[in-house]
Amino acid sequence: MRLYAGMSTEFVSDTTHNRIAEKLTDAFIHYYRYRPSPSEIGSWRNSLRAMSLIVTDAQLDDHGVMLEYQLPMSSRRLDFLVCAKDREQRDRAVIVELKQWEACEESDADDLVCSRLGGRMRDVLHPSVQVGQYQQYLEDNNSAFHDEPDSVGLDACCYLHNYTARQGDVLLAPKFEKALAEYKLFDSTQSEDLSAFLATRLSKGSGKAVLARVEDGKSRASRKLMEHLSGAIRQHAPWVLLDEQMVVYQKIRRAVRRSLEDHRKRVIIVKGGPGTGKSVLAVNLVGDFLRADINAQHATGSKAFTETIWKILGIRAKSQFRYFHHYKDAPRNSIDVLMCDEAHRIRETSNNRFTPAVAKSGRRQIDELLDAARTAVFFIDDQQVVRPGETGSTNYIRESALQHGCELSQFELEVQFRCAGSQGFVNWVDNTLGIRPTANVLWTGQEQFDFKILGSVEELEAAIRSRVAWGATARLVAGYCWPWSKPDAAAELVPDVKIGNWARPWNARPDAGRVRKGIPPAPLWAHDPGGMEQVGCVYTAQGFEFDYVGVIWGPDLAYRFSQQRWVGDKSASHDSVVKRSGERFSDLVKNTYRVLLSRGLKGCYVVFLDRETENFVRSRMESKETSALKAAQSDASYDATSPRVS
């Protein structure tokens, strides 16, 4: 999709006669079904007027021009692309990223600078880094740029037409030396240099045919990208398959091969509880299929998991590791095999809170996924739904697959690779929370998994930090029982999680903006060692595992002996979405604590802020204290509601 495409002479005429913003606005409304913001319309007028002067000065009079070109399978759009033949008569294109910036500040983070956007200072990608990623993405995903032997050559640069870079400028800092060398940055004083840059690379004109090639290019992963990602996945030793995982792995491979041969759509459901290796299996399968030149993609609803994969595998992984909502406009059967990880997080639709009302679609997200893939594999745990908008379930996927006429298969993973291999611990948690009946009514502690209830949050933190000092991975997590503030004026996180004299911040919010160096962004909290300094919530912890996890069990879910049941307390919750879930509130919070308790590979330590809840859980543990605690439960003088705080 693009909002504008034509010859360079037409572009200059439309800009000169003040038609360009109107044409772009009309195209935007036609495609997105709502009006662009006044600031976006203003940026089109200002930036494209500056760019038309460059086109005229460079004498680009027989060149193809494309504006607001949406990258394949992405919501990102290129500002300006111009194409023609180069001096060797080869097809070539140049991306120009346009910025209206007049000033920016230094950022502590790699690849970032700080600029004013939306009324406040935000960390953003350096323009050269940003446009470099766009070039790489196009080369990886548009067949016009990677089909050999005569692919369209591609260059990229950025033009800050209102900006004057001075000596020692933030944009020219040594840490950006490599990006600036590969993807040149031109400021307001270098318009002639930009003209020469374009004229040199696109000297022979004849851009109409090249423009058609770019527009007609197929959204398909390049062979180089497949080889790159499959190699990166293979390098990670922790992703090793064992026993039943390998059995399911081979059955999925066979189903995908059959689908490619007989062109019949297939759906595979893989069920498994926490720690059964669903994500490990999904990532390994993506790598295996990419090595076989099969277009495999991984999708999930977890921002934390997806961005961590990008961090581990590199930025090019964005092409194949995506979110569920990215398949809204995907062509039918455009993906050979789609791994839908954490399928319990599938939502009713791909609309979000930023989608304008006139642009909202009534199409189900599950239908978008099933249409896009020849074979769709859904990895799911029905008890990990923690938000009311999540509709994914085994039955829901099964019914949808049958409606689409798909051949359906289902497998189950049962072997526990987390919690020291103790399936008994996970079963005990499910039984204790009343999620499902199991044979594990009591936690005997005979397994190797280190589970402890500690007396204070200070003791909990000390225990977790001691494990980190031994070289283990560990995190503190908590129920969503405290406010979650944005960083203060000094870019520090606010210590919102307060218990007595103890206080720590939550992990950074997704919309935190600028934060101090050393504080990981929300999606990387579980992966970055700096995450040990914050308390994580379920939305940043779900999908990850650590050697040890320390859980702060807040007052949003309590067991009441007088009622013989678990009671959810909305007044103790700060999760506004879950609080609006009506009768589902208690079940969603139960699932939240189930997720938090099952993050540990070797151990889980818990502190309860409600004494009665602690005593109930202890009563489900076989120990010398059990009988004394049972006696205490019947003591009329016992204050069952006194909070457990330090």
XYZ file of C-alpha atoms in Angstrom, residues 47-639:
593
model
C 8.592 18.126 4.315
C 7.425 17.386 0.786
C 7.795 21.021 -0.235
C 11.424 20.800 0.875
C 11.833 17.491 -0.956
C 10.358 18.829 -4.199
C 13.115 21.465 -4.276
C 15.688 18.676 -4.022
C 14.058 16.741 -6.873
C 14.106 19.863 -9.046
C 17.690 20.767 -8.152
C 18.904 17.216 -8.867
C 17.093 17.285 -12.231
C 15.198 14.107 -11.458
C 12.690 14.605 -14.264
C 12.113 11.015 -15.419
C 11.939 9.240 -12.085
C 9.314 7.297 -10.197
C 8.195 8.689 -6.839
C 6.317 6.886 -4.074
C 5.065 8.569 -0.899
C 3.921 6.963 2.339
C 4.698 3.429 1.197
C 3.659 0.888 3.833
C 6.296 -1.752 4.485
C 5.057 -5.300 3.778
C 3.198 -6.851 6.733
C 3.899 -3.777 8.859
C 2.169 -0.573 9.940
C 5.323 1.480 9.237
C 5.395 3.762 6.199
C 8.315 5.181 4.248
C 8.193 8.953 3.761
C 9.696 9.155 0.284
C 11.076 6.699 -2.265
C 12.472 7.693 -5.659
C 13.556 5.223 -8.337
C 15.124 5.067 -11.798
C 18.092 3.457 -13.545
C 21.655 4.079 -12.391
C 24.679 4.828 -14.556
C 25.086 1.088 -15.321
C 21.425 0.961 -16.488
C 20.430 -1.147 -13.452
C 17.147 -0.566 -11.666
C 17.680 1.349 -8.429
C 15.722 3.102 -5.678
C 16.561 5.441 -2.804
C 14.598 5.825 0.445
C 14.634 9.312 1.993
C 13.460 9.610 5.606
C 12.182 13.171 6.221
C 12.318 14.883 9.611
C 10.996 18.271 10.699
C 13.204 18.324 13.793
C 14.848 21.566 14.813
C 16.693 20.234 17.861
C 17.361 17.028 19.760
C 19.177 15.899 22.879
C 21.461 13.042 23.841
C 20.031 9.708 24.969
C 21.886 7.221 27.148
C 20.672 4.270 25.076
C 22.418 2.888 22.007
C 20.958 3.913 18.620
C 18.676 6.515 20.242
C 18.452 10.293 20.511
C 15.886 12.326 22.411
C 13.437 14.527 20.511
C 10.187 16.321 21.320
C 7.231 14.327 20.055
C 3.625 14.580 21.143
C 4.398 17.450 23.494
C 7.189 15.771 25.477
C 10.741 14.538 25.092
C 10.967 10.930 23.942
C 13.751 8.500 23.108
C 13.588 7.731 19.373
C 15.799 6.019 16.845
C 18.560 8.093 15.286
C 17.301 8.934 11.755
C 20.172 7.051 10.078
C 19.489 3.958 12.190
C 15.786 4.207 11.416
C 16.158 4.527 7.649
C 18.789 1.768 7.660
C 16.248 -0.577 9.216
C 13.719 0.379 6.544
C 16.228 -0.466 3.811
C 17.052 -3.821 5.375
C 13.363 -4.610 5.843
C 12.548 -3.902 2.192
C 15.504 -5.956 0.980
C 14.332 -8.818 3.184
C 10.621 -8.708 2.398
C 9.845 -7.201 -1.028
C 10.727 -9.594 -3.845
C 11.644 -6.704 -6.161
C 14.687 -6.048 -3.967
C 15.896 -9.616 -3.487
C 14.918 -11.689 -6.519
C 18.126 -12.510 -8.365
C 19.797 -11.937 -10.730
C 18.377 -8.492 -11.511
C 16.944 -7.243 -8.202
C 16.348 -3.528 -7.708
C 19.309 -1.936 -5.929
C 18.462 0.072 -2.844
C 20.044 2.961 -0.918
C 18.764 5.037 1.975
C 19.433 8.402 3.595
C 17.677 10.987 5.766
C 16.963 14.692 5.286
C 16.425 16.994 8.277
C 15.356 20.069 6.344
C 14.799 22.293 9.408
C 17.860 21.135 11.360
C 21.356 22.624 11.462
C 23.898 20.185 12.882
C 26.665 22.033 14.678
C 30.097 20.883 15.780
C 29.735 18.209 18.459
C 26.065 17.773 17.621
C 24.221 14.863 19.241
C 23.275 13.484 15.821
C 26.947 13.265 14.834
C 28.145 11.554 18.026
C 30.837 8.847 17.640
C 28.369 6.075 18.600
C 26.480 6.803 15.354
C 29.605 6.761 13.161
C 28.806 3.431 11.485
C 25.149 4.282 10.838
C 26.065 7.692 9.407
C 28.639 6.129 7.087
C 26.133 3.615 5.698
C 23.018 5.815 5.697
C 23.935 9.448 5.198
C 22.269 12.266 7.081
C 21.730 15.618 5.353
C 20.728 18.697 7.355
C 19.289 22.044 6.209
C 22.711 23.279 5.038
C 23.353 20.244 2.843
C 20.548 20.369 0.278
C 23.069 20.489 -2.575
C 24.840 17.431 -1.199
C 21.535 15.536 -1.067
C 20.758 16.557 -4.657
C 24.150 15.253 -5.775
C 23.640 12.028 -3.771
C 20.367 11.291 -5.590
C 21.560 12.404 -9.022
C 24.622 10.163 -8.811
C 22.638 7.043 -7.934
C 19.697 7.637 -10.269
C 21.372 9.274 -13.243
C 19.615 7.545 -16.162
C 15.937 8.143 -15.436
C 13.401 5.717 -16.971
C 11.798 5.460 -13.556
C 8.288 4.458 -14.605
C 9.171 0.800 -15.180
C 11.231 0.639 -11.976
C 8.331 2.126 -9.990
C 6.049 -0.585 -11.379
C 8.520 -3.279 -10.305
C 8.573 -1.970 -6.747
C 4.780 -1.719 -6.591
C 4.324 -5.204 -8.040
C 6.893 -6.793 -5.715
C 5.587 -9.702 -3.653
C 5.641 -9.715 0.129
C 7.967 -12.663 0.568
C 10.948 -13.340 2.825
C 14.267 -13.410 1.010
C 16.454 -16.505 1.004
C 19.198 -14.515 2.736
C 16.818 -13.579 5.540
C 15.722 -17.186 6.004
C 19.326 -18.352 6.187
C 20.234 -15.568 8.607
C 17.399 -16.277 11.044
C 17.646 -20.045 10.890
C 21.358 -19.768 11.699
C 20.678 -17.379 14.589
C 18.068 -19.720 16.064
C 20.368 -22.718 15.748
C 23.126 -20.917 17.685
C 21.087 -20.740 20.888
C 21.893 -23.862 22.879
C 18.965 -23.552 25.355
C 16.551 -24.234 22.525
C 16.961 -28.002 22.472
C 14.033 -30.389 22.015
C 13.558 -33.525 24.111
C 11.312 -36.587 24.039
C 7.663 -35.718 23.426
C 8.642 -32.288 22.125
C 10.527 -34.007 19.315
C 7.549 -36.272 18.590
C 5.227 -33.264 18.176
C 7.965 -31.467 16.232
C 8.170 -34.247 13.651
C 4.386 -34.513 13.321
C 4.101 -30.786 12.648
C 6.849 -30.992 10.014
C 4.982 -33.809 8.293
C 1.688 -31.864 8.310
C 3.360 -28.778 6.791
C 4.944 -30.852 4.007
C 1.555 -32.379 3.201
C -0.067 -28.940 3.094
C 2.513 -27.692 0.602
C 1.890 -30.772 -1.549
C -1.907 -31.023 -1.518
C -2.651 -27.287 -0.905
C -5.106 -28.136 1.855
C -5.289 -25.815 4.838
C -4.369 -27.407 8.152
C -4.638 -26.388 11.798
C -2.617 -27.993 14.585
C -3.344 -27.341 18.253
C -0.553 -28.012 20.759
C -1.730 -27.866 24.377
C 0.643 -27.621 27.318
C 0.871 -26.151 30.790
C 3.563 -23.785 32.080
C 7.079 -25.034 31.404
C 6.205 -27.753 28.897
C 8.282 -26.118 26.170
C 5.641 -24.632 23.868
C 7.697 -21.573 22.924
C 10.891 -23.609 22.575
C 9.100 -25.882 20.127
C 7.600 -22.978 18.176
C 10.924 -21.147 17.730
C 12.763 -24.320 16.731
C 10.133 -25.068 14.095
C 10.464 -21.586 12.615
C 14.222 -22.085 12.285
C 13.800 -25.526 10.763
C 11.292 -24.381 8.143
C 13.328 -21.317 7.206
C 16.327 -23.568 6.564
C 14.111 -25.553 4.191
C 13.133 -22.367 2.295
C 9.605 -22.508 3.729
C 8.114 -19.141 4.677
C 7.520 -19.668 8.395
C 6.503 -16.920 10.795
C 6.003 -16.717 14.552
C 3.188 -14.646 16.038
C 2.102 -13.898 19.566
C 0.158 -11.308 21.548
C 3.095 -10.727 23.904
C 5.099 -7.556 23.287
C 7.671 -8.645 25.872
C 8.293 -12.041 24.276
C 8.419 -10.688 20.713
C 10.796 -7.820 21.455
C 13.043 -10.130 23.453
C 13.268 -12.412 20.407
C 14.210 -9.353 18.314
C 16.888 -8.509 20.857
C 18.322 -12.042 20.825
C 18.107 -12.762 17.097
C 18.695 -9.235 15.796
C 16.516 -6.583 14.251
C 15.968 -8.578 11.055
C 13.855 -10.995 13.091
C 11.049 -8.414 12.911
C 10.207 -9.801 9.493
C 9.298 -13.262 10.774
C 8.466 -12.703 14.457
C 5.309 -10.636 14.668
C 2.125 -9.915 16.600
C -1.294 -11.433 16.035
C -2.720 -8.116 14.830
C -0.177 -7.852 11.990
C -2.204 -10.266 9.832
C -5.204 -7.993 9.468
C -4.480 -7.307 5.778
C -2.334 -10.336 4.953
C -3.190 -12.002 1.623
C -4.791 -15.425 1.863
C -2.239 -18.273 2.180
C 0.661 -15.795 2.008
C 2.393 -17.602 4.915
C 3.374 -21.256 4.477
C 3.256 -21.959 8.203
C 2.325 -19.647 11.074
C 3.335 -20.514 14.644
C 0.762 -18.874 16.921
C 2.508 -18.926 20.292
C 0.572 -18.200 23.499
C -2.617 -18.589 21.487
C -4.649 -17.988 24.649
C -3.795 -14.300 24.034
C -5.695 -14.149 20.736
C -8.184 -11.292 20.945
C -11.687 -10.959 19.564
C -10.533 -8.504 16.859
C -7.293 -6.780 15.879
C -8.705 -3.368 16.840
C -7.012 -1.575 19.703
C -7.601 1.564 21.735
C -5.818 3.658 19.108
C -8.006 2.431 16.236
C -10.454 5.202 15.264
C -14.088 4.161 15.504
C -14.663 4.514 11.756
C -11.685 2.238 11.015
C -12.602 -0.586 13.375
C -13.178 -3.966 11.807
C -15.688 -6.544 12.937
C -13.568 -9.360 11.548
C -12.324 -11.830 14.152
C -8.593 -12.015 14.750
C -8.680 -15.823 14.583
C -10.129 -15.580 11.048
C -7.291 -13.279 9.968
C -4.720 -15.784 11.216
C -6.411 -18.770 9.613
C -6.774 -16.987 6.273
C -3.123 -15.865 6.176
C -1.569 -19.300 6.742
C -1.595 -22.506 4.758
C -0.828 -24.280 8.042
C -1.456 -22.614 11.402
C -0.053 -24.124 14.597
C -1.568 -22.882 17.871
C 0.397 -23.373 21.117
C -1.979 -22.851 24.012
C -2.553 -23.102 27.756
C -6.232 -22.460 28.490
C -5.409 -21.423 32.068
C -3.099 -18.556 31.110
C -5.783 -16.058 30.088
C -5.177 -13.008 32.315
C -7.131 -10.243 30.521
C -10.833 -10.067 29.626
C -10.163 -9.231 25.949
C -8.300 -12.500 25.356
C -10.603 -15.009 23.686
C -8.176 -17.771 22.703
C -9.098 -21.243 23.909
C -8.750 -24.766 22.566
C -12.469 -25.032 21.801
C -12.561 -21.600 20.151
C -9.656 -22.461 17.843
C -11.077 -25.902 17.078
C -14.497 -24.504 16.131
C -12.944 -21.747 14.005
C -10.703 -24.213 12.166
C -13.676 -26.411 11.291
C -15.596 -23.361 10.054
C -12.702 -22.654 7.671
C -12.705 -26.241 6.425
C -9.244 -26.953 7.808
C -7.900 -30.421 8.533
C -7.465 -30.464 12.310
C -4.904 -32.204 14.555
C -4.259 -31.862 18.284
C -1.308 -32.824 20.486
C -0.495 -32.336 24.150
C 2.792 -31.615 25.914
C 2.893 -32.983 29.452
C 6.546 -33.313 30.452
C 7.567 -30.471 32.769
C 10.830 -28.677 31.974
C 10.325 -25.870 34.479
C 9.902 -26.062 38.276
C 12.842 -28.498 38.424
C 10.796 -30.854 36.276
C 8.112 -31.050 38.966
C 4.727 -31.515 37.342
C 3.511 -32.012 40.889
C 4.180 -28.357 41.769
C 2.151 -27.019 38.847
C -0.653 -29.471 39.633
C -0.563 -28.412 43.298
C -0.816 -24.724 42.334
C -3.821 -25.483 40.104
C -5.497 -27.483 42.870
C -4.774 -24.930 45.587
C -6.133 -22.059 43.473
C -9.199 -24.103 42.554
C -8.402 -23.820 38.836
C -8.762 -27.556 38.252
C -8.830 -30.649 40.472
C -5.619 -32.677 40.554
C -4.182 -35.490 42.635
C -1.626 -33.090 44.170
C -3.653 -31.769 47.096
C -0.571 -31.311 49.317
C 2.851 -29.979 48.445
C 5.173 -32.509 50.008
C 8.395 -30.758 49.140
C 9.962 -34.073 48.196
C 10.707 -32.906 44.644
C 13.862 -30.945 43.893
C 11.940 -27.711 43.347
C 12.713 -25.113 46.029
C 9.390 -23.616 47.165
C 9.296 -21.427 50.267
C 6.927 -19.020 51.993
C 8.923 -16.188 53.522
C 7.994 -13.865 56.353
C 8.571 -10.428 54.839
C 9.193 -8.711 51.546
C 12.695 -7.759 52.755
C 13.445 -11.437 53.324
C 12.030 -12.249 49.894
C 14.232 -9.706 48.134
C 17.295 -10.855 50.053
C 16.673 -14.457 49.029
C 16.274 -13.536 45.359
C 19.377 -11.333 45.362
C 21.399 -14.101 46.983
C 20.514 -16.389 44.081
C 21.624 -13.734 41.612
C 24.904 -13.442 43.519
C 25.399 -17.180 42.930
C 25.065 -16.595 39.182
C 21.409 -17.589 38.796
C 18.755 -15.629 36.935
C 16.002 -14.298 39.174
C 13.246 -11.682 39.321
C 10.750 -10.200 41.743
C 7.139 -10.172 40.518
C 3.852 -9.146 42.077
C 0.117 -9.007 41.608
C -1.100 -5.742 40.108
C -1.992 -4.164 43.477
C -0.177 -0.819 43.248
C -0.343 2.157 40.877
C 2.065 2.198 37.937
C 3.485 5.686 37.418
C 5.403 7.155 34.523
C 9.031 8.178 35.181
C 9.617 11.385 37.102
C 11.261 14.543 35.720
C 14.717 13.003 36.234
C 13.754 9.951 34.125
C 13.752 7.752 37.250
C 11.114 5.119 37.930
C 8.750 5.912 40.797
C 8.843 3.378 43.704
C 5.135 2.549 43.506
C 5.263 -0.917 45.095
C 5.220 0.064 48.770
C 4.927 -2.404 51.647
C 5.652 -0.892 55.049
C 9.059 0.800 54.817
C 10.002 -1.195 51.712
C 9.481 0.343 48.264
C 10.531 -0.598 44.752
C 9.414 0.532 41.271
C 7.489 -1.517 38.792
C 9.288 -2.291 35.568
C 9.108 0.640 33.130
C 5.731 1.224 31.518
C 5.415 0.519 27.780
C 4.701 4.238 27.301
C 7.368 5.374 29.755
C 9.126 7.652 27.284
C 12.587 8.661 28.449
C 14.168 6.616 31.260
C 17.586 6.697 32.878
C 20.364 4.581 31.396
C 20.391 1.115 32.921
C 16.613 0.857 33.207
C 15.409 -1.700 30.652
C 12.333 -0.894 28.554
C 9.243 -2.850 29.541
C 9.492 -5.533 26.821
C 13.107 -6.335 27.779
C 12.654 -6.404 31.568
C 12.802 -10.215 31.718
C 15.907 -10.410 29.509
C 17.963 -7.422 30.691
C 19.976 -7.920 33.934
C 18.814 -4.456 35.014
C 15.339 -5.921 35.457
C 16.433 -7.213 38.867
C 16.039 -3.654 40.191
C 12.306 -3.516 39.483
C 9.229 -5.558 40.304
C 7.651 -7.206 37.261
C 3.954 -7.654 36.608
C 2.289 -10.542 34.800
C 2.364 -8.725 31.461
C 6.159 -8.557 31.413
C 6.756 -11.950 33.069
C 4.343 -14.117 31.064
C 6.165 -16.259 28.528
C 9.508 -16.114 30.374
C 11.303 -18.215 32.941
C 14.059 -17.599 35.485
C 16.061 -19.857 37.750
C 14.263 -18.332 40.741
C 11.185 -16.160 41.036
C 10.055 -14.182 44.075
C 6.300 -13.549 44.167
C 4.570 -10.819 46.170
C 0.991 -12.056 46.616
C -1.150 -8.966 47.065
C -4.606 -8.531 48.580
C -6.439 -8.669 45.224
C -6.964 -12.427 45.723
C -7.537 -13.872 49.187
C -8.790 -17.144 50.642
C -11.552 -16.831 53.237
C -12.016 -19.835 55.552
C -15.452 -18.541 56.582
C -16.648 -18.857 52.970
C -14.416 -21.816 52.066
C -13.422 -20.149 48.805
C -11.159 -17.691 47.029
C -12.401 -14.097 46.964
C -11.269 -11.466 44.484
C -11.071 -7.875 45.737
C -11.375 -5.303 42.943
C -10.692 -2.460 45.357
C -7.178 -3.862 45.919
C -6.416 -4.070 42.189
C -4.903 -1.344 39.999
C -5.461 -3.260 36.768
C -8.253 -1.158 35.265
C -8.914 -3.603 32.419
C -9.242 -6.673 34.638
C -11.363 -4.731 37.139
C -13.923 -4.213 34.374
C -14.210 -7.957 33.749
C -17.263 -8.449 35.966
C -17.689 -11.969 37.339
C -14.479 -13.097 35.607
C -12.308 -10.958 37.906
C -11.450 -13.685 40.430
C -10.674 -16.278 37.740
C -8.412 -13.858 35.850
C -6.487 -12.984 39.020
C -6.154 -16.685 39.854
C -4.609 -17.207 36.423
C -2.302 -14.258 37.084
C -0.856 -15.818 40.240
C -0.647 -19.210 38.512
C 1.512 -17.589 35.822
C 3.718 -15.803 38.368
C 4.219 -18.869 40.556
C 5.255 -21.025 37.586
C 8.079 -18.808 36.238
C 10.870 -20.530 38.202
C 13.126 -23.267 36.876
C 14.695 -24.112 40.236
C 12.717 -22.290 42.880
C 9.824 -20.040 43.835
C 9.661 -17.924 46.997
C 6.458 -16.195 48.073
C 5.413 -13.567 50.582
C 1.706 -13.071 51.314
C 0.266 -9.701 52.300
C -2.852 -11.374 53.675
C -2.286 -13.646 56.680
C -5.364 -15.809 56.160
C -4.359 -16.530 52.566
C -0.879 -17.492 53.711
C -2.282 -19.836 56.295
C -4.545 -21.506 53.772
C -1.630 -22.128 51.404
C 0.482 -23.431 54.295
C -2.358 -25.795 55.188
C -1.859 -27.312 51.737
C 1.791 -28.026 52.521
C 2.829 -31.194 54.318
C 5.048 -30.073 57.182
C 5.307 -30.073 60.955
C 3.553 -26.718 61.026
C 0.381 -27.990 59.360
C -1.402 -29.202 62.484
C -0.607 -26.026 64.403
C -1.953 -23.898 61.591
C -5.155 -25.910 61.369
C -5.672 -25.306 65.070
C -5.129 -21.593 64.566
C -7.855 -21.500 61.885
C -10.473 -22.526 64.463
C -9.255 -20.092 67.128
C -12.061 -17.562 67.622
C -9.591 -14.928 68.806
C -7.636 -15.114 65.547
C -7.888 -11.948 63.426
